[in-house]
């Protein structure tokens, strides 16, 4: 008769603190989707552990790229984080593509930027910096418009006074 001598439990290692960081993305109104080549059982377990909003399992490189393109077609701004050659087409199709430094050359070349620390949650910092840039840009635009209007209030009366010297008497 057969006897069980032992059991081995294999599990993907999830980076510490990722659940909290994904929650902060959710609070910022950003939906997270894990698109993976893993089987549905593994994908569901990892998705539940890290707290993504949704997942797509058994995704081929073409399916990953199609998913990114479909989200963009629906009007979403799509950010993608990846590290493998199989991620390269989707990275190249995304609006913002972050490749892990520890990833393949194909992924690094397809990304807009390379995360030197290889921390998938770096996207949160990128979003925060992007928001600050937009706020600063908005403030600069407001200043520029105000400055232009002020110049016109100085230039137009001066032009009339030069064209009609009699106005100086007023």
mmCIF file with all atom_site columns, C-alpha atoms in Angstrom:
data_model
loop_
_atom_site.group_PDB
_atom_site.id
_atom_site.type_symbol
_atom_site.label_atom_id
_atom_site.label_alt_id
_atom_site.label_comp_id
_atom_site.label_asym_id
_atom_site.label_entity_id
_atom_site.label_seq_id
_atom_site.pdbx_PDB_ins_code
_atom_site.Cartn_x
_atom_site.Cartn_y
_atom_site.Cartn_z
_atom_site.occupancy
_atom_site.B_iso_or_equiv
_atom_site.pdbx_formal_charge
_atom_site.auth_seq_id
_atom_site.auth_comp_id
_atom_site.auth_asym_id
_atom_site.auth_atom_id
_atom_site.pdbx_PDB_model_num
ATOM 1   C CA . UNK A 1 1   ? 0.000   0.000   0.000   1.00 0.00 ? 1   UNK A CA 1
ATOM 2   C CA . UNK A 1 2   ? 1.118   3.523   -0.859  1.00 0.00 ? 2   UNK A CA 1
ATOM 3   C CA . UNK A 1 3   ? 1.930   6.022   1.824   1.00 0.00 ? 3   UNK A CA 1
ATOM 4   C CA . UNK A 1 4   ? 2.230   9.787   1.618   1.00 0.00 ? 4   UNK A CA 1
ATOM 5   C CA . UNK A 1 5   ? 5.715   10.727  2.679   1.00 0.00 ? 5   UNK A CA 1
ATOM 6   C CA . UNK A 1 6   ? 5.261   14.449  2.389   1.00 0.00 ? 6   UNK A CA 1
ATOM 7   C CA . UNK A 1 7   ? 3.625   17.268  0.530   1.00 0.00 ? 7   UNK A CA 1
ATOM 8   C CA . UNK A 1 8   ? 5.043   20.257  -1.251  1.00 0.00 ? 8   UNK A CA 1
ATOM 9   C CA . UNK A 1 9   ? 3.098   23.482  -1.511  1.00 0.00 ? 9   UNK A CA 1
ATOM 10  C CA . UNK A 1 10  ? 4.260   25.765  -4.316  1.00 0.00 ? 10  UNK A CA 1
ATOM 11  C CA . UNK A 1 11  ? 3.112   29.354  -4.256  1.00 0.00 ? 11  UNK A CA 1
ATOM 12  C CA . UNK A 1 12  ? 4.041   32.568  -6.033  1.00 0.00 ? 12  UNK A CA 1
ATOM 13  C CA . UNK A 1 13  ? 5.759   34.980  -3.676  1.00 0.00 ? 13  UNK A CA 1
ATOM 14  C CA . UNK A 1 14  ? 3.932   38.287  -3.485  1.00 0.00 ? 14  UNK A CA 1
ATOM 15  C CA . UNK A 1 15  ? 5.950   41.391  -2.652  1.00 0.00 ? 15  UNK A CA 1
ATOM 16  C CA . UNK A 1 16  ? 5.267   42.746  0.808   1.00 0.00 ? 16  UNK A CA 1
ATOM 17  C CA . UNK A 1 17  ? 2.963   45.767  0.993   1.00 0.00 ? 17  UNK A CA 1
ATOM 18  C CA . UNK A 1 18  ? 1.585   45.391  -2.522  1.00 0.00 ? 18  UNK A CA 1
ATOM 19  C CA . UNK A 1 19  ? -2.033  45.019  -1.326  1.00 0.00 ? 19  UNK A CA 1
ATOM 20  C CA . UNK A 1 20  ? -1.891  48.366  0.497   1.00 0.00 ? 20  UNK A CA 1
ATOM 21  C CA . UNK A 1 21  ? -0.299  50.077  -2.486  1.00 0.00 ? 21  UNK A CA 1
ATOM 22  C CA . UNK A 1 22  ? -2.950  48.726  -4.847  1.00 0.00 ? 22  UNK A CA 1
ATOM 23  C CA . UNK A 1 23  ? -5.594  49.995  -2.431  1.00 0.00 ? 23  UNK A CA 1
ATOM 24  C CA . UNK A 1 24  ? -4.089  53.482  -2.683  1.00 0.00 ? 24  UNK A CA 1
ATOM 25  C CA . UNK A 1 25  ? -4.411  53.261  -6.486  1.00 0.00 ? 25  UNK A CA 1
ATOM 26  C CA . UNK A 1 26  ? -8.055  52.264  -6.060  1.00 0.00 ? 26  UNK A CA 1
ATOM 27  C CA . UNK A 1 27  ? -8.627  55.238  -3.753  1.00 0.00 ? 27  UNK A CA 1
ATOM 28  C CA . UNK A 1 28  ? -7.137  57.453  -6.472  1.00 0.00 ? 28  UNK A CA 1
ATOM 29  C CA . UNK A 1 29  ? -9.771  56.122  -8.880  1.00 0.00 ? 29  UNK A CA 1
ATOM 30  C CA . UNK A 1 30  ? -7.426  53.797  -10.746 1.00 0.00 ? 30  UNK A CA 1
ATOM 31  C CA . UNK A 1 31  ? -8.681  50.318  -11.645 1.00 0.00 ? 31  UNK A CA 1
ATOM 32  C CA . UNK A 1 32  ? -6.083  47.552  -11.498 1.00 0.00 ? 32  UNK A CA 1
ATOM 33  C CA . UNK A 1 33  ? -6.184  44.448  -13.672 1.00 0.00 ? 33  UNK A CA 1
ATOM 34  C CA . UNK A 1 34  ? -3.649  41.632  -13.555 1.00 0.00 ? 34  UNK A CA 1
ATOM 35  C CA . UNK A 1 35  ? -3.097  40.257  -17.058 1.00 0.00 ? 35  UNK A CA 1
ATOM 36  C CA . UNK A 1 36  ? -1.096  37.050  -16.832 1.00 0.00 ? 36  UNK A CA 1
ATOM 37  C CA . UNK A 1 37  ? -0.172  33.942  -18.731 1.00 0.00 ? 37  UNK A CA 1
ATOM 38  C CA . UNK A 1 38  ? -0.773  31.872  -15.589 1.00 0.00 ? 38  UNK A CA 1
ATOM 39  C CA . UNK A 1 39  ? -3.646  29.407  -15.365 1.00 0.00 ? 39  UNK A CA 1
ATOM 40  C CA . UNK A 1 40  ? -6.969  30.668  -13.948 1.00 0.00 ? 40  UNK A CA 1
ATOM 41  C CA . UNK A 1 41  ? -6.547  28.933  -10.562 1.00 0.00 ? 41  UNK A CA 1
ATOM 42  C CA . UNK A 1 42  ? -3.123  30.469  -9.919  1.00 0.00 ? 42  UNK A CA 1
ATOM 43  C CA . UNK A 1 43  ? -4.223  33.839  -11.302 1.00 0.00 ? 43  UNK A CA 1
ATOM 44  C CA . UNK A 1 44  ? -7.329  33.899  -9.081  1.00 0.00 ? 44  UNK A CA 1
ATOM 45  C CA . UNK A 1 45  ? -5.287  33.051  -5.979  1.00 0.00 ? 45  UNK A CA 1
ATOM 46  C CA . UNK A 1 46  ? -2.678  35.744  -6.645  1.00 0.00 ? 46  UNK A CA 1
ATOM 47  C CA . UNK A 1 47  ? -5.344  38.301  -7.624  1.00 0.00 ? 47  UNK A CA 1
ATOM 48  C CA . UNK A 1 48  ? -7.213  37.674  -4.362  1.00 0.00 ? 48  UNK A CA 1
ATOM 49  C CA . UNK A 1 49  ? -4.025  37.894  -2.301  1.00 0.00 ? 49  UNK A CA 1
ATOM 50  C CA . UNK A 1 50  ? -2.806  41.169  -3.791  1.00 0.00 ? 50  UNK A CA 1
ATOM 51  C CA . UNK A 1 51  ? -6.244  42.757  -4.154  1.00 0.00 ? 51  UNK A CA 1
ATOM 52  C CA . UNK A 1 52  ? -6.457  43.656  -7.843  1.00 0.00 ? 52  UNK A CA 1
ATOM 53  C CA . UNK A 1 53  ? -9.864  44.665  -9.178  1.00 0.00 ? 53  UNK A CA 1
ATOM 54  C CA . UNK A 1 54  ? -9.889  42.031  -11.909 1.00 0.00 ? 54  UNK A CA 1
ATOM 55  C CA . UNK A 1 55  ? -7.641  39.552  -13.699 1.00 0.00 ? 55  UNK A CA 1
ATOM 56  C CA . UNK A 1 56  ? -7.237  37.972  -17.099 1.00 0.00 ? 56  UNK A CA 1
ATOM 57  C CA . UNK A 1 57  ? -5.588  34.525  -17.078 1.00 0.00 ? 57  UNK A CA 1
ATOM 58  C CA . UNK A 1 58  ? -3.901  32.435  -19.768 1.00 0.00 ? 58  UNK A CA 1
ATOM 59  C CA . UNK A 1 59  ? -3.221  35.609  -21.733 1.00 0.00 ? 59  UNK A CA 1
ATOM 60  C CA . UNK A 1 60  ? -0.898  35.247  -24.696 1.00 0.00 ? 60  UNK A CA 1
ATOM 61  C CA . UNK A 1 61  ? 1.276   38.201  -25.735 1.00 0.00 ? 61  UNK A CA 1
ATOM 62  C CA . UNK A 1 62  ? -1.293  38.975  -28.455 1.00 0.00 ? 62  UNK A CA 1
ATOM 63  C CA . UNK A 1 63  ? -4.203  38.812  -25.973 1.00 0.00 ? 63  UNK A CA 1
ATOM 64  C CA . UNK A 1 64  ? -2.367  41.141  -23.578 1.00 0.00 ? 64  UNK A CA 1
ATOM 65  C CA . UNK A 1 65  ? -1.843  43.637  -26.390 1.00 0.00 ? 65  UNK A CA 1
ATOM 66  C CA . UNK A 1 66  ? -5.489  43.322  -27.523 1.00 0.00 ? 66  UNK A CA 1
ATOM 67  C CA . UNK A 1 67  ? -6.644  43.957  -23.956 1.00 0.00 ? 67  UNK A CA 1
ATOM 68  C CA . UNK A 1 68  ? -4.551  47.126  -23.686 1.00 0.00 ? 68  UNK A CA 1
ATOM 69  C CA . UNK A 1 69  ? -5.829  48.349  -27.052 1.00 0.00 ? 69  UNK A CA 1
ATOM 70  C CA . UNK A 1 70  ? -9.453  47.588  -26.141 1.00 0.00 ? 70  UNK A CA 1
ATOM 71  C CA . UNK A 1 71  ? -9.163  49.569  -22.897 1.00 0.00 ? 71  UNK A CA 1
ATOM 72  C CA . UNK A 1 72  ? -7.667  52.494  -24.812 1.00 0.00 ? 72  UNK A CA 1
ATOM 73  C CA . UNK A 1 73  ? -10.480 52.261  -27.386 1.00 0.00 ? 73  UNK A CA 1
ATOM 74  C CA . UNK A 1 74  ? -12.972 52.552  -24.509 1.00 0.00 ? 74  UNK A CA 1
ATOM 75  C CA . UNK A 1 75  ? -11.312 55.838  -23.557 1.00 0.00 ? 75  UNK A CA 1
ATOM 76  C CA . UNK A 1 76  ? -9.172  54.680  -20.662 1.00 0.00 ? 76  UNK A CA 1
ATOM 77  C CA . UNK A 1 77  ? -5.608  55.816  -20.150 1.00 0.00 ? 77  UNK A CA 1
ATOM 78  C CA . UNK A 1 78  ? -3.709  52.554  -19.808 1.00 0.00 ? 78  UNK A CA 1
ATOM 79  C CA . UNK A 1 79  ? -0.574  52.022  -17.756 1.00 0.00 ? 79  UNK A CA 1
ATOM 80  C CA . UNK A 1 80  ? 1.191   48.684  -18.005 1.00 0.00 ? 80  UNK A CA 1
ATOM 81  C CA . UNK A 1 81  ? 3.897   47.159  -15.848 1.00 0.00 ? 81  UNK A CA 1
ATOM 82  C CA . UNK A 1 82  ? 5.771   44.164  -17.233 1.00 0.00 ? 82  UNK A CA 1
ATOM 83  C CA . UNK A 1 83  ? 9.034   42.297  -17.237 1.00 0.00 ? 83  UNK A CA 1
ATOM 84  C CA . UNK A 1 84  ? 8.919   39.582  -19.870 1.00 0.00 ? 84  UNK A CA 1
ATOM 85  C CA . UNK A 1 85  ? 9.223   39.249  -23.613 1.00 0.00 ? 85  UNK A CA 1
ATOM 86  C CA . UNK A 1 86  ? 5.569   38.191  -23.565 1.00 0.00 ? 86  UNK A CA 1
ATOM 87  C CA . UNK A 1 87  ? 4.700   41.616  -22.085 1.00 0.00 ? 87  UNK A CA 1
ATOM 88  C CA . UNK A 1 88  ? 6.531   43.623  -24.755 1.00 0.00 ? 88  UNK A CA 1
ATOM 89  C CA . UNK A 1 89  ? 3.636   44.008  -27.258 1.00 0.00 ? 89  UNK A CA 1
ATOM 90  C CA . UNK A 1 90  ? 1.276   45.201  -24.510 1.00 0.00 ? 90  UNK A CA 1
ATOM 91  C CA . UNK A 1 91  ? 3.929   47.519  -23.073 1.00 0.00 ? 91  UNK A CA 1
ATOM 92  C CA . UNK A 1 92  ? 4.450   49.043  -26.514 1.00 0.00 ? 92  UNK A CA 1
ATOM 93  C CA . UNK A 1 93  ? 0.679   49.584  -26.868 1.00 0.00 ? 93  UNK A CA 1
ATOM 94  C CA . UNK A 1 94  ? 0.104   51.191  -23.451 1.00 0.00 ? 94  UNK A CA 1
ATOM 95  C CA . UNK A 1 95  ? -0.041  54.945  -22.807 1.00 0.00 ? 95  UNK A CA 1
ATOM 96  C CA . UNK A 1 96  ? 2.439   54.538  -19.956 1.00 0.00 ? 96  UNK A CA 1
ATOM 97  C CA . UNK A 1 97  ? 4.671   51.472  -19.914 1.00 0.00 ? 97  UNK A CA 1
ATOM 98  C CA . UNK A 1 98  ? 6.982   50.629  -17.037 1.00 0.00 ? 98  UNK A CA 1
ATOM 99  C CA . UNK A 1 99  ? 9.424   47.774  -17.577 1.00 0.00 ? 99  UNK A CA 1
ATOM 100 C CA . UNK A 1 100 ? 11.246  46.140  -14.704 1.00 0.00 ? 100 UNK A CA 1
ATOM 101 C CA . UNK A 1 101 ? 15.020  46.503  -14.771 1.00 0.00 ? 101 UNK A CA 1
ATOM 102 C CA . UNK A 1 102 ? 15.298  42.793  -13.958 1.00 0.00 ? 102 UNK A CA 1
ATOM 103 C CA . UNK A 1 103 ? 13.099  41.984  -16.963 1.00 0.00 ? 103 UNK A CA 1
ATOM 104 C CA . UNK A 1 104 ? 14.030  41.014  -20.482 1.00 0.00 ? 104 UNK A CA 1
ATOM 105 C CA . UNK A 1 105 ? 15.647  43.353  -22.978 1.00 0.00 ? 105 UNK A CA 1
ATOM 106 C CA . UNK A 1 106 ? 12.472  43.202  -25.103 1.00 0.00 ? 106 UNK A CA 1
ATOM 107 C CA . UNK A 1 107 ? 10.362  44.462  -22.193 1.00 0.00 ? 107 UNK A CA 1
ATOM 108 C CA . UNK A 1 108 ? 12.847  47.222  -21.329 1.00 0.00 ? 108 UNK A CA 1
ATOM 109 C CA . UNK A 1 109 ? 12.927  48.408  -24.944 1.00 0.00 ? 109 UNK A CA 1
ATOM 110 C CA . UNK A 1 110 ? 9.124   48.367  -25.217 1.00 0.00 ? 110 UNK A CA 1
ATOM 111 C CA . UNK A 1 111 ? 8.592   50.422  -22.051 1.00 0.00 ? 111 UNK A CA 1
ATOM 112 C CA . UNK A 1 112 ? 8.470   54.211  -21.794 1.00 0.00 ? 112 UNK A CA 1
ATOM 113 C CA . UNK A 1 113 ? 10.548  53.931  -18.653 1.00 0.00 ? 113 UNK A CA 1
ATOM 114 C CA . UNK A 1 114 ? 12.518  51.316  -16.762 1.00 0.00 ? 114 UNK A CA 1
ATOM 115 C CA . UNK A 1 115 ? 12.050  50.851  -13.029 1.00 0.00 ? 115 UNK A CA 1
ATOM 116 C CA . UNK A 1 116 ? 15.602  50.411  -11.779 1.00 0.00 ? 116 UNK A CA 1
ATOM 117 C CA . UNK A 1 117 ? 14.355  49.033  -8.433  1.00 0.00 ? 117 UNK A CA 1
ATOM 118 C CA . UNK A 1 118 ? 12.072  46.491  -10.164 1.00 0.00 ? 118 UNK A CA 1
ATOM 119 C CA . UNK A 1 119 ? 9.190   47.322  -7.827  1.00 0.00 ? 119 UNK A CA 1
ATOM 120 C CA . UNK A 1 120 ? 5.839   46.837  -9.606  1.00 0.00 ? 120 UNK A CA 1
ATOM 121 C CA . UNK A 1 121 ? 4.206   49.349  -7.274  1.00 0.00 ? 121 UNK A CA 1
ATOM 122 C CA . UNK A 1 122 ? 6.477   52.111  -8.612  1.00 0.00 ? 122 UNK A CA 1
ATOM 123 C CA . UNK A 1 123 ? 3.489   52.985  -10.801 1.00 0.00 ? 123 UNK A CA 1
ATOM 124 C CA . UNK A 1 124 ? 1.898   54.615  -7.754  1.00 0.00 ? 124 UNK A CA 1
ATOM 125 C CA . UNK A 1 125 ? 4.809   57.051  -7.484  1.00 0.00 ? 125 UNK A CA 1
ATOM 126 C CA . UNK A 1 126 ? 4.624   57.711  -11.226 1.00 0.00 ? 126 UNK A CA 1
ATOM 127 C CA . UNK A 1 127 ? 0.923   58.571  -10.896 1.00 0.00 ? 127 UNK A CA 1
ATOM 128 C CA . UNK A 1 128 ? 1.644   60.926  -7.978  1.00 0.00 ? 128 UNK A CA 1
ATOM 129 C CA . UNK A 1 129 ? 4.444   62.695  -9.875  1.00 0.00 ? 129 UNK A CA 1
ATOM 130 C CA . UNK A 1 130 ? 2.211   62.935  -12.948 1.00 0.00 ? 130 UNK A CA 1
ATOM 131 C CA . UNK A 1 131 ? -0.543  64.593  -10.904 1.00 0.00 ? 131 UNK A CA 1
ATOM 132 C CA . UNK A 1 132 ? 1.947   67.123  -9.522  1.00 0.00 ? 132 UNK A CA 1
ATOM 133 C CA . UNK A 1 133 ? 3.155   67.890  -13.039 1.00 0.00 ? 133 UNK A CA 1
ATOM 134 C CA . UNK A 1 134 ? -0.437  68.479  -14.194 1.00 0.00 ? 134 UNK A CA 1
ATOM 135 C CA . UNK A 1 135 ? -1.132  70.746  -11.210 1.00 0.00 ? 135 UNK A CA 1
ATOM 136 C CA . UNK A 1 136 ? 2.071   72.715  -11.855 1.00 0.00 ? 136 UNK A CA 1
ATOM 137 C CA . UNK A 1 137 ? 1.307   72.917  -15.569 1.00 0.00 ? 137 UNK A CA 1
ATOM 138 C CA . UNK A 1 138 ? -2.192  74.202  -14.800 1.00 0.00 ? 138 UNK A CA 1
ATOM 139 C CA . UNK A 1 139 ? -0.810  76.868  -12.472 1.00 0.00 ? 139 UNK A CA 1
ATOM 140 C CA . UNK A 1 140 ? 1.746   77.940  -15.080 1.00 0.00 ? 140 UNK A CA 1
ATOM 141 C CA . UNK A 1 141 ? -0.940  78.120  -17.774 1.00 0.00 ? 141 UNK A CA 1
ATOM 142 C CA . UNK A 1 142 ? -3.139  80.270  -15.511 1.00 0.00 ? 142 UNK A CA 1
ATOM 143 C CA . UNK A 1 143 ? -0.195  82.579  -14.802 1.00 0.00 ? 143 UNK A CA 1
ATOM 144 C CA . UNK A 1 144 ? 0.647   82.793  -18.515 1.00 0.00 ? 144 UNK A CA 1
ATOM 145 C CA . UNK A 1 145 ? -2.927  83.688  -19.518 1.00 0.00 ? 145 UNK A CA 1
ATOM 146 C CA . UNK A 1 146 ? -3.193  86.269  -16.721 1.00 0.00 ? 146 UNK A CA 1
ATOM 147 C CA . UNK A 1 147 ? 0.159   87.736  -17.721 1.00 0.00 ? 147 UNK A CA 1
ATOM 148 C CA . UNK A 1 148 ? -0.924  87.961  -21.385 1.00 0.00 ? 148 UNK A CA 1
ATOM 149 C CA . UNK A 1 149 ? -4.196  89.698  -20.469 1.00 0.00 ? 149 UNK A CA 1
ATOM 150 C CA . UNK A 1 150 ? -2.318  92.181  -18.272 1.00 0.00 ? 150 UNK A CA 1
ATOM 151 C CA . UNK A 1 151 ? 0.037   92.976  -21.157 1.00 0.00 ? 151 UNK A CA 1
ATOM 152 C CA . UNK A 1 152 ? -2.899  93.714  -23.450 1.00 0.00 ? 152 UNK A CA 1
ATOM 153 C CA . UNK A 1 153 ? -4.359  96.136  -20.894 1.00 0.00 ? 153 UNK A CA 1
ATOM 154 C CA . UNK A 1 154 ? -1.031  97.991  -20.981 1.00 0.00 ? 154 UNK A CA 1
ATOM 155 C CA . UNK A 1 155 ? -0.365  97.772  -24.733 1.00 0.00 ? 155 UNK A CA 1
ATOM 156 C CA . UNK A 1 156 ? -3.800  98.667  -26.146 1.00 0.00 ? 156 UNK A CA 1
ATOM 157 C CA . UNK A 1 157 ? -4.165  102.017 -24.311 1.00 0.00 ? 157 UNK A CA 1
ATOM 158 C CA . UNK A 1 158 ? -0.568  102.906 -25.271 1.00 0.00 ? 158 UNK A CA 1
ATOM 159 C CA . UNK A 1 159 ? -1.368  102.173 -28.941 1.00 0.00 ? 159 UNK A CA 1
ATOM 160 C CA . UNK A 1 160 ? -4.436  104.431 -28.837 1.00 0.00 ? 160 UNK A CA 1
ATOM 161 C CA . UNK A 1 161 ? -2.459  107.223 -27.207 1.00 0.00 ? 161 UNK A CA 1
ATOM 162 C CA . UNK A 1 162 ? 0.241   106.932 -29.867 1.00 0.00 ? 162 UNK A CA 1
ATOM 163 C CA . UNK A 1 163 ? -2.323  106.864 -32.695 1.00 0.00 ? 163 UNK A CA 1
ATOM 164 C CA . UNK A 1 164 ? -4.469  109.663 -31.224 1.00 0.00 ? 164 UNK A CA 1
ATOM 165 C CA . UNK A 1 165 ? -2.238  112.156 -29.406 1.00 0.00 ? 165 UNK A CA 1
ATOM 166 C CA . UNK A 1 166 ? -5.305  114.141 -28.378 1.00 0.00 ? 166 UNK A CA 1
ATOM 167 C CA . UNK A 1 167 ? -6.209  111.395 -25.917 1.00 0.00 ? 167 UNK A CA 1
ATOM 168 C CA . UNK A 1 168 ? -3.222  112.408 -23.779 1.00 0.00 ? 168 UNK A CA 1
ATOM 169 C CA . UNK A 1 169 ? -5.161  115.495 -22.702 1.00 0.00 ? 169 UNK A CA 1
ATOM 170 C CA . UNK A 1 170 ? -7.806  113.314 -21.062 1.00 0.00 ? 170 UNK A CA 1
#
